[in-house]
Amino acid sequence: GAVVSQHPSWVICKSGTSVKIECRSLDFQATTMFWYRQFPKQSLMLMATSNEGSKATYEQGVEKDKFLINHASLTLSTLTVTSAHPEDSSFYICSAKGGTGNQPQHFGDGTRLSIL
Amino acid sequence: AQKITQTQPGMFVQEKEAVTLDCTYDTSDPSYGLFWYKQPSSGEMIFLIYQGSYDQQNATEGRYSLNFQKARKSANLVISASQLGDSAMYFCAMREGRSGTYKYIFGTGTRLKVLA
């Protein structure tokens, strides 16, 4: 159980393109979803937290207009990287959490984004 | 200040031996959770084990156990009978805050290499 599907797994696109990444909880209702960014050989950096039906809470230094997050249902959250540039190239990984506090986050498989 | 500290950037262990990965944390919240995740080279984050701050006993999940020493604020992961497939990056994480405003903080990770 507790499967999180993240799509696409790889994206290569030109500078200036907007890219949408989907994160779905397949077999549980995700009350909270998290979006992380991970640079090579580094830890996960939390970008934003979203609760279903409400606006995402962004971490300091993360541009809201650059990284648009929508959490429209209990099973789907999307991250849109708008007008992506090479410096946005990274590994983006979502996670979903349901239930009580001691339930772990369950992670998607991540999206490798390369902006040319 | 670092809230989650993993002091071992890399570790080697012989197959079938046990290994301990260190994690110390810093929080003033009385209620928190501690997690360990495994990240293979393929990138996905795999949940291994959870310890709640009020749990009296150390958590165990198969070959994984968490050595929780609350007074020392440490939550070391012990992997018994290491297998080649255990080679991966391991992250310690802490959950702080209240329901609806949870925040997860990850350590910098420890890269474990299991030797045949």
Short mmCIF file of N, CA, C and O in Angstrom, two decimals, chain A:
data_model
loop_
_atom_site.label_atom_id
_atom_site.label_comp_id
_atom_site.label_asym_id
_atom_site.label_seq_id
_atom_site.Cartn_x
_atom_site.Cartn_y
_atom_site.Cartn_z
N GLY A 1 0.81 -1.20 0.00
CA GLY A 1 0.00 0.00 0.00
C GLY A 1 0.84 1.25 0.00
O GLY A 1 2.06 1.18 -0.01
N ALA A 2 0.19 2.42 0.07
CA ALA A 2 0.84 3.73 0.13
C ALA A 2 1.75 3.96 -1.06
O ALA A 2 2.95 4.14 -0.90
N VAL A 3 1.16 3.93 -2.24
CA VAL A 3 1.93 4.16 -3.46
C VAL A 3 1.70 5.58 -3.95
O VAL A 3 0.56 6.06 -4.01
N VAL A 4 2.81 6.23 -4.28
CA VAL A 4 2.74 7.57 -4.84
C VAL A 4 3.35 7.52 -6.23
O VAL A 4 4.49 7.05 -6.42
N SER A 5 2.60 8.00 -7.18
CA SER A 5 3.04 7.99 -8.57
C SER A 5 3.42 9.41 -8.98
O SER A 5 2.64 10.35 -8.78
N GLN A 6 4.59 9.57 -9.55
CA GLN A 6 5.04 10.88 -10.00
C GLN A 6 5.36 10.78 -11.48
O GLN A 6 6.03 9.84 -11.93
N HIS A 7 4.88 11.77 -12.21
CA HIS A 7 5.02 11.71 -13.66
C HIS A 7 5.25 13.10 -14.22
O HIS A 7 4.59 14.04 -13.77
N PRO A 8 6.15 13.32 -15.15
CA PRO A 8 7.01 12.32 -15.79
C PRO A 8 8.25 12.05 -14.94
O PRO A 8 8.53 12.77 -14.01
N SER A 9 8.98 11.03 -15.30
CA SER A 9 10.20 10.70 -14.57
C SER A 9 11.40 11.47 -15.14
O SER A 9 12.37 11.72 -14.42
N TRP A 10 11.32 11.81 -16.42
CA TRP A 10 12.40 12.58 -17.06
C TRP A 10 11.78 13.65 -17.93
O TRP A 10 10.80 13.41 -18.63
N VAL A 11 12.36 14.84 -17.87
CA VAL A 11 11.94 15.89 -18.79
C VAL A 11 13.18 16.61 -19.30
O VAL A 11 14.02 17.02 -18.48
N ILE A 12 13.26 16.74 -20.60
CA ILE A 12 14.32 17.57 -21.20
C ILE A 12 13.60 18.56 -22.09
O ILE A 12 12.83 18.17 -22.97
N CYS A 13 13.82 19.84 -21.84
CA CYS A 13 13.13 20.83 -22.67
C CYS A 13 13.96 22.10 -22.80
O CYS A 13 14.97 22.28 -22.11
N LYS A 14 13.48 22.94 -23.68
CA LYS A 14 14.21 24.17 -23.97
C LYS A 14 13.93 25.23 -22.92
O LYS A 14 12.86 25.25 -22.30
N SER A 15 14.86 26.14 -22.78
CA SER A 15 14.70 27.26 -21.87
C SER A 15 13.47 28.07 -22.26
O SER A 15 13.19 28.27 -23.44
N GLY A 16 12.71 28.47 -21.27
CA GLY A 16 11.50 29.25 -21.50
C GLY A 16 10.23 28.43 -21.48
O GLY A 16 9.13 28.98 -21.40
N THR A 17 10.38 27.13 -21.52
CA THR A 17 9.22 26.23 -21.50
C THR A 17 8.69 26.10 -20.08
O THR A 17 9.46 26.16 -19.12
N SER A 18 7.40 25.91 -19.95
CA SER A 18 6.82 25.57 -18.65
C SER A 18 6.61 24.07 -18.57
O SER A 18 6.20 23.44 -19.53
N VAL A 19 6.91 23.52 -17.44
CA VAL A 19 6.87 22.06 -17.25
C VAL A 19 5.96 21.74 -16.07
O VAL A 19 6.11 22.31 -14.99
N LYS A 20 5.05 20.80 -16.28
CA LYS A 20 4.15 20.39 -15.20
C LYS A 20 4.51 18.99 -14.76
O LYS A 20 4.67 18.08 -15.56
N ILE A 21 4.61 18.82 -13.45
CA ILE A 21 4.91 17.52 -12.85
C ILE A 21 3.71 17.13 -11.99
O ILE A 21 3.22 17.93 -11.19
N GLU A 22 3.25 15.90 -12.16
CA GLU A 22 2.09 15.42 -11.40
C GLU A 22 2.53 14.46 -10.31
O GLU A 22 3.44 13.65 -10.49
N CYS A 23 1.82 14.53 -9.22
CA CYS A 23 2.07 13.64 -8.09
C CYS A 23 0.72 13.09 -7.63
O CYS A 23 -0.17 13.86 -7.25
N ARG A 24 0.57 11.78 -7.68
CA ARG A 24 -0.70 11.16 -7.31
C ARG A 24 -0.52 10.12 -6.22
O ARG A 24 0.41 9.29 -6.29
N SER A 25 -1.38 10.15 -5.24
CA SER A 25 -1.42 9.06 -4.26
C SER A 25 -2.43 8.06 -4.80
O SER A 25 -3.58 8.39 -5.04
N LEU A 26 -2.00 6.83 -5.02
CA LEU A 26 -2.83 5.87 -5.75
C LEU A 26 -3.78 5.09 -4.85
O LEU A 26 -4.84 4.67 -5.29
N ASP A 27 -3.39 4.86 -3.62
CA ASP A 27 -4.23 3.98 -2.79
C ASP A 27 -4.49 4.57 -1.41
O ASP A 27 -4.87 3.84 -0.49
N PHE A 28 -4.32 5.87 -1.28
CA PHE A 28 -4.69 6.51 -0.01
C PHE A 28 -4.97 7.98 -0.29
O PHE A 28 -4.59 8.52 -1.32
N GLN A 29 -5.66 8.59 0.65
CA GLN A 29 -5.97 10.01 0.50
C GLN A 29 -4.87 10.83 1.17
O GLN A 29 -4.60 10.66 2.35
N ALA A 30 -4.28 11.68 0.40
CA ALA A 30 -3.15 12.47 0.87
C ALA A 30 -3.65 13.82 1.37
O ALA A 30 -3.99 14.70 0.59
N THR A 31 -3.70 13.96 2.66
CA THR A 31 -4.14 15.24 3.21
C THR A 31 -3.08 16.31 2.99
O THR A 31 -3.39 17.50 2.87
N THR A 32 -1.85 15.89 2.94
CA THR A 32 -0.76 16.83 2.72
C THR A 32 0.20 16.26 1.68
O THR A 32 0.50 15.07 1.70
N MET A 33 0.64 17.16 0.81
CA MET A 33 1.67 16.77 -0.16
C MET A 33 2.83 17.74 -0.06
O MET A 33 2.64 18.92 0.26
N PHE A 34 4.00 17.23 -0.30
CA PHE A 34 5.21 18.02 -0.18
C PHE A 34 5.98 17.96 -1.50
O PHE A 34 5.99 16.93 -2.16
N TRP A 35 6.62 19.06 -1.83
CA TRP A 35 7.49 19.09 -3.00
C TRP A 35 8.91 19.43 -2.55
O TRP A 35 9.13 20.40 -1.82
N TYR A 36 9.85 18.59 -3.02
CA TYR A 36 11.25 18.77 -2.67
C TYR A 36 12.08 18.94 -3.94
O TYR A 36 11.71 18.48 -5.02
N ARG A 37 13.23 19.54 -3.74
CA ARG A 37 14.21 19.64 -4.80
C ARG A 37 15.50 19.05 -4.26
O ARG A 37 15.86 19.28 -3.10
N GLN A 38 16.17 18.30 -5.10
CA GLN A 38 17.40 17.67 -4.65
C GLN A 38 18.49 17.89 -5.70
O GLN A 38 18.34 17.49 -6.86
N PHE A 39 19.57 18.54 -5.28
CA PHE A 39 20.73 18.70 -6.15
C PHE A 39 21.61 17.47 -6.01
O PHE A 39 21.54 16.76 -5.00
N PRO A 40 22.44 17.21 -7.02
CA PRO A 40 23.27 16.00 -7.00
C PRO A 40 24.06 15.86 -5.71
O PRO A 40 24.70 16.81 -5.25
N LYS A 41 23.99 14.69 -5.13
CA LYS A 41 24.74 14.33 -3.93
C LYS A 41 24.39 15.21 -2.74
O LYS A 41 25.17 15.34 -1.80
N GLN A 42 23.23 15.81 -2.76
CA GLN A 42 22.80 16.64 -1.63
C GLN A 42 21.48 16.13 -1.07
O GLN A 42 20.86 15.22 -1.61
N SER A 43 21.08 16.75 0.02
CA SER A 43 19.86 16.33 0.68
C SER A 43 18.64 16.92 -0.02
O SER A 43 18.75 17.69 -0.96
N LEU A 44 17.49 16.52 0.48
CA LEU A 44 16.25 17.06 -0.05
C LEU A 44 15.97 18.42 0.57
O LEU A 44 16.08 18.60 1.79
N MET A 45 15.61 19.37 -0.29
CA MET A 45 15.24 20.69 0.21
C MET A 45 13.76 20.87 0.00
O MET A 45 13.28 20.80 -1.13
N LEU A 46 13.03 21.10 1.08
CA LEU A 46 11.60 21.30 0.98
C LEU A 46 11.32 22.61 0.25
O LEU A 46 11.85 23.65 0.62
N MET A 47 10.48 22.52 -0.79
CA MET A 47 10.11 23.72 -1.51
C MET A 47 8.78 24.27 -0.98
O MET A 47 8.64 25.47 -0.77
N ALA A 48 7.83 23.36 -0.82
CA ALA A 48 6.50 23.81 -0.42
C ALA A 48 5.69 22.65 0.13
O ALA A 48 5.96 21.49 -0.16
N THR A 49 4.71 23.02 0.92
CA THR A 49 3.78 22.06 1.51
C THR A 49 2.39 22.45 1.07
O THR A 49 2.03 23.63 1.12
N SER A 50 1.61 21.48 0.64
CA SER A 50 0.25 21.83 0.24
C SER A 50 -0.75 20.89 0.88
O SER A 50 -0.54 19.69 0.96
N ASN A 51 -1.81 21.50 1.38
CA ASN A 51 -2.95 20.76 1.92
C ASN A 51 -4.08 20.88 0.91
O ASN A 51 -4.26 21.93 0.29
N GLU A 52 -4.82 19.80 0.75
CA GLU A 52 -5.88 19.76 -0.26
C GLU A 52 -6.84 20.92 -0.10
O GLU A 52 -7.31 21.19 1.01
N GLY A 53 -7.08 21.61 -1.19
CA GLY A 53 -8.05 22.69 -1.19
C GLY A 53 -7.55 24.01 -0.68
O GLY A 53 -8.29 25.00 -0.68
N SER A 54 -6.32 24.09 -0.26
CA SER A 54 -5.81 25.38 0.22
C SER A 54 -4.51 25.72 -0.51
O SER A 54 -3.91 24.87 -1.17
N LYS A 55 -4.10 26.95 -0.38
CA LYS A 55 -2.89 27.40 -1.06
C LYS A 55 -1.67 26.75 -0.44
O LYS A 55 -1.61 26.48 0.76
N ALA A 56 -0.68 26.55 -1.28
CA ALA A 56 0.56 25.94 -0.79
C ALA A 56 1.34 26.91 0.09
O ALA A 56 1.27 28.13 -0.09
N THR A 57 2.06 26.35 1.03
CA THR A 57 2.96 27.13 1.87
C THR A 57 4.37 26.93 1.36
O THR A 57 4.89 25.81 1.38
N TYR A 58 4.97 28.03 0.90
CA TYR A 58 6.29 27.94 0.30
C TYR A 58 7.37 28.21 1.33
O TYR A 58 7.21 29.03 2.23
N GLU A 59 8.48 27.52 1.17
CA GLU A 59 9.63 27.78 2.04
C GLU A 59 10.32 29.07 1.61
O GLU A 59 10.18 29.53 0.47
N GLN A 60 11.03 29.62 2.54
CA GLN A 60 11.74 30.88 2.27
C GLN A 60 12.70 30.69 1.10
O GLN A 60 13.43 29.69 1.04
N GLY A 61 12.66 31.64 0.20
CA GLY A 61 13.56 31.59 -0.94
C GLY A 61 12.99 30.89 -2.16
O GLY A 61 13.61 30.92 -3.23
N VAL A 62 11.86 30.28 -2.03
CA VAL A 62 11.22 29.60 -3.17
C VAL A 62 10.21 30.55 -3.80
O VAL A 62 9.30 31.05 -3.11
N GLU A 63 10.35 30.81 -5.10
CA GLU A 63 9.48 31.77 -5.77
C GLU A 63 8.13 31.15 -6.08
O GLU A 63 8.03 30.19 -6.85
N LYS A 64 7.09 31.73 -5.54
CA LYS A 64 5.74 31.20 -5.75
C LYS A 64 5.34 31.28 -7.21
O LYS A 64 4.65 30.42 -7.74
N ASP A 65 5.72 32.36 -7.87
CA ASP A 65 5.30 32.55 -9.26
C ASP A 65 6.10 31.66 -10.20
O ASP A 65 5.69 31.44 -11.34
N LYS A 66 7.23 31.20 -9.74
CA LYS A 66 8.08 30.34 -10.56
C LYS A 66 7.64 28.87 -10.42
O LYS A 66 7.62 28.15 -11.40
N PHE A 67 7.31 28.50 -9.23
CA PHE A 67 6.93 27.12 -8.94
C PHE A 67 5.48 27.11 -8.45
O PHE A 67 5.21 27.30 -7.27
N LEU A 68 4.59 26.88 -9.41
CA LEU A 68 3.16 26.92 -9.11
C LEU A 68 2.71 25.54 -8.62
O LEU A 68 2.93 24.54 -9.29
N ILE A 69 2.07 25.52 -7.47
CA ILE A 69 1.60 24.26 -6.91
C ILE A 69 0.10 24.29 -6.78
O ILE A 69 -0.48 25.24 -6.27
N ASN A 70 -0.50 23.21 -7.26
CA ASN A 70 -1.94 23.06 -7.17
C ASN A 70 -2.25 21.72 -6.52
O ASN A 70 -1.72 20.69 -6.93
N HIS A 71 -3.08 21.74 -5.52
CA HIS A 71 -3.45 20.50 -4.81
C HIS A 71 -4.98 20.44 -4.83
O HIS A 71 -5.65 20.71 -3.85
N ALA A 72 -5.49 20.07 -6.01
CA ALA A 72 -6.92 20.19 -6.24
C ALA A 72 -7.75 19.10 -5.60
O ALA A 72 -8.94 19.27 -5.35
N SER A 73 -7.13 17.94 -5.34
CA SER A 73 -7.90 16.83 -4.76
C SER A 73 -7.03 16.11 -3.74
O SER A 73 -5.84 16.39 -3.62
N LEU A 74 -7.63 15.16 -3.06
CA LEU A 74 -6.90 14.42 -2.04
C LEU A 74 -5.93 13.41 -2.63
O LEU A 74 -5.21 12.73 -1.89
N THR A 75 -5.91 13.31 -3.95
CA THR A 75 -5.01 12.34 -4.56
C THR A 75 -4.08 12.94 -5.60
O THR A 75 -3.27 12.24 -6.19
N LEU A 76 -4.19 14.24 -5.83
CA LEU A 76 -3.38 14.84 -6.89
C LEU A 76 -2.84 16.20 -6.51
O LEU A 76 -3.57 17.08 -6.06
N SER A 77 -1.54 16.36 -6.72
CA SER A 77 -0.91 17.67 -6.62
C SER A 77 -0.03 17.85 -7.84
O SER A 77 0.54 16.88 -8.35
N THR A 78 0.04 19.08 -8.33
CA THR A 78 0.92 19.35 -9.47
C THR A 78 1.87 20.49 -9.14
O THR A 78 1.52 21.42 -8.41
N LEU A 79 3.05 20.37 -9.71
CA LEU A 79 4.06 21.43 -9.63
C LEU A 79 4.36 21.87 -11.05
O LEU A 79 4.71 21.03 -11.90
N THR A 80 4.17 23.14 -11.32
CA THR A 80 4.49 23.69 -12.63
C THR A 80 5.69 24.62 -12.50
O THR A 80 5.62 25.61 -11.76
N VAL A 81 6.74 24.28 -13.22
CA VAL A 81 7.92 25.16 -13.26
C VAL A 81 7.70 26.08 -14.45
O VAL A 81 7.71 25.63 -15.61
N THR A 82 7.43 27.34 -14.19
CA THR A 82 7.09 28.26 -15.27
C THR A 82 8.34 28.88 -15.86
O THR A 82 9.30 29.20 -15.15
N SER A 83 8.32 29.02 -17.19
CA SER A 83 9.44 29.63 -17.91
C SER A 83 10.78 29.11 -17.36
O SER A 83 11.60 29.88 -16.84
N ALA A 84 10.95 27.82 -17.49
CA ALA A 84 12.12 27.17 -16.88
C ALA A 84 13.42 27.62 -17.55
O ALA A 84 13.46 27.85 -18.77
N HIS A 85 14.45 27.72 -16.75
CA HIS A 85 15.78 28.08 -17.22
C HIS A 85 16.77 27.02 -16.75
O HIS A 85 16.46 26.22 -15.86
N PRO A 86 17.97 26.99 -17.32
CA PRO A 86 18.94 25.95 -16.95
C PRO A 86 19.18 25.82 -15.45
O PRO A 86 19.37 24.70 -14.95
N GLU A 87 19.11 26.91 -14.73
CA GLU A 87 19.34 26.83 -13.28
C GLU A 87 18.21 26.10 -12.54
O GLU A 87 18.34 25.76 -11.36
N ASP A 88 17.09 25.87 -13.25
CA ASP A 88 15.99 25.11 -12.64
C ASP A 88 16.19 23.61 -12.81
O ASP A 88 15.42 22.82 -12.26
N SER A 89 17.19 23.23 -13.56
CA SER A 89 17.47 21.81 -13.75
C SER A 89 17.79 21.18 -12.41
O SER A 89 18.63 21.68 -11.66
N SER A 90 17.11 20.10 -12.12
CA SER A 90 17.28 19.46 -10.81
C SER A 90 16.45 18.18 -10.77
O SER A 90 15.80 17.81 -11.75
N PHE A 91 16.51 17.53 -9.63
CA PHE A 91 15.65 16.38 -9.36
C PHE A 91 14.55 16.86 -8.44
O PHE A 91 14.82 17.35 -7.33
N TYR A 92 13.31 16.75 -8.89
CA TYR A 92 12.17 17.18 -8.10
C TYR A 92 11.43 15.94 -7.63
O TYR A 92 11.15 15.04 -8.42
N ILE A 93 11.11 15.92 -6.36
CA ILE A 93 10.47 14.74 -5.81
C ILE A 93 9.30 15.15 -4.91
O ILE A 93 9.43 16.08 -4.12
N CYS A 94 8.19 14.48 -5.11
CA CYS A 94 7.02 14.80 -4.30
C CYS A 94 6.81 13.72 -3.27
O CYS A 94 7.32 12.61 -3.39
N SER A 95 6.09 14.06 -2.25
CA SER A 95 5.69 13.06 -1.27
C SER A 95 4.27 13.36 -0.82
O SER A 95 3.79 14.49 -0.95
N ALA A 96 3.63 12.34 -0.32
CA ALA A 96 2.25 12.48 0.13
C ALA A 96 2.10 11.82 1.49
O ALA A 96 2.74 10.82 1.78
N LYS A 97 1.25 12.42 2.26
CA LYS A 97 1.04 11.92 3.62
C LYS A 97 -0.44 11.94 3.93
O LYS A 97 -1.13 12.90 3.62
N GLY A 98 -0.91 10.85 4.53
CA GLY A 98 -2.29 10.83 4.97
C GLY A 98 -2.36 10.57 6.45
O GLY A 98 -1.34 10.34 7.09
N GLY A 99 -3.54 10.60 6.99
CA GLY A 99 -3.74 10.14 8.36
C GLY A 99 -3.04 10.96 9.41
O GLY A 99 -2.85 12.16 9.27
N THR A 100 -2.67 10.29 10.47
CA THR A 100 -2.15 10.95 11.66
C THR A 100 -0.68 11.26 11.55
O THR A 100 -0.01 10.88 10.59
N GLY A 101 -0.17 11.94 12.57
CA GLY A 101 1.19 12.44 12.54
C GLY A 101 2.26 11.39 12.38
O GLY A 101 3.29 11.64 11.79
N ASN A 102 2.01 10.17 12.92
CA ASN A 102 3.08 9.19 12.84
C ASN A 102 3.09 8.43 11.52
O ASN A 102 3.86 7.50 11.34
N GLN A 103 2.21 8.80 10.60
CA GLN A 103 2.27 8.21 9.27
C GLN A 103 3.42 8.83 8.50
O GLN A 103 3.58 10.05 8.49
N PRO A 104 4.24 8.02 7.84
CA PRO A 104 5.36 8.60 7.11
C PRO A 104 4.90 9.25 5.81
O PRO A 104 3.81 8.99 5.33
N GLN A 105 5.77 10.07 5.27
CA GLN A 105 5.58 10.54 3.91
C GLN A 105 5.92 9.37 3.00
O GLN A 105 6.83 8.60 3.27
N HIS A 106 5.17 9.28 1.91
CA HIS A 106 5.51 8.31 0.89
C HIS A 106 5.88 9.07 -0.36
O HIS A 106 5.14 9.96 -0.79
N PHE A 107 7.01 8.71 -0.91
CA PHE A 107 7.58 9.50 -1.98
C PHE A 107 7.26 8.95 -3.36
O PHE A 107 7.17 7.72 -3.56
N GLY A 108 7.13 9.85 -4.30
CA GLY A 108 7.13 9.47 -5.70
C GLY A 108 8.54 9.13 -6.13
O GLY A 108 9.50 9.29 -5.36
N ASP A 109 8.68 8.67 -7.35
CA ASP A 109 10.00 8.26 -7.84
C ASP A 109 10.85 9.42 -8.32
O ASP A 109 12.00 9.22 -8.70
N GLY A 110 10.30 10.61 -8.30
CA GLY A 110 11.07 11.79 -8.68
C GLY A 110 11.02 12.09 -10.16
O GLY A 110 10.69 11.23 -10.99
N THR A 111 11.33 13.33 -10.48
CA THR A 111 11.39 13.80 -11.87
C THR A 111 12.73 14.49 -12.09
O THR A 111 13.07 15.44 -11.38
N ARG A 112 13.46 13.99 -13.06
CA ARG A 112 14.74 14.65 -13.41
C ARG A 112 14.44 15.67 -14.51
O ARG A 112 14.03 15.30 -15.60
N LEU A 113 14.64 16.91 -14.17
CA LEU A 113 14.33 17.99 -15.10
C LEU A 113 15.63 18.58 -15.63
O LEU A 113 16.49 19.00 -14.84
N SER A 114 15.77 18.58 -16.93
CA SER A 114 16.96 19.17 -17.57
C SER A 114 16.49 20.24 -18.53
O SER A 114 15.73 19.96 -19.46
N ILE A 115 16.94 21.45 -18.30
CA ILE A 115 16.57 22.57 -19.16
C ILE A 115 17.78 22.94 -20.00
O ILE A 115 18.85 23.23 -19.46
N LEU A 116 17.60 22.93 -21.31
CA LEU A 116 18.72 23.19 -22.21
C LEU A 116 18.85 24.67 -22.52
O LEU A 116 17.86 25.41 -22.52
#
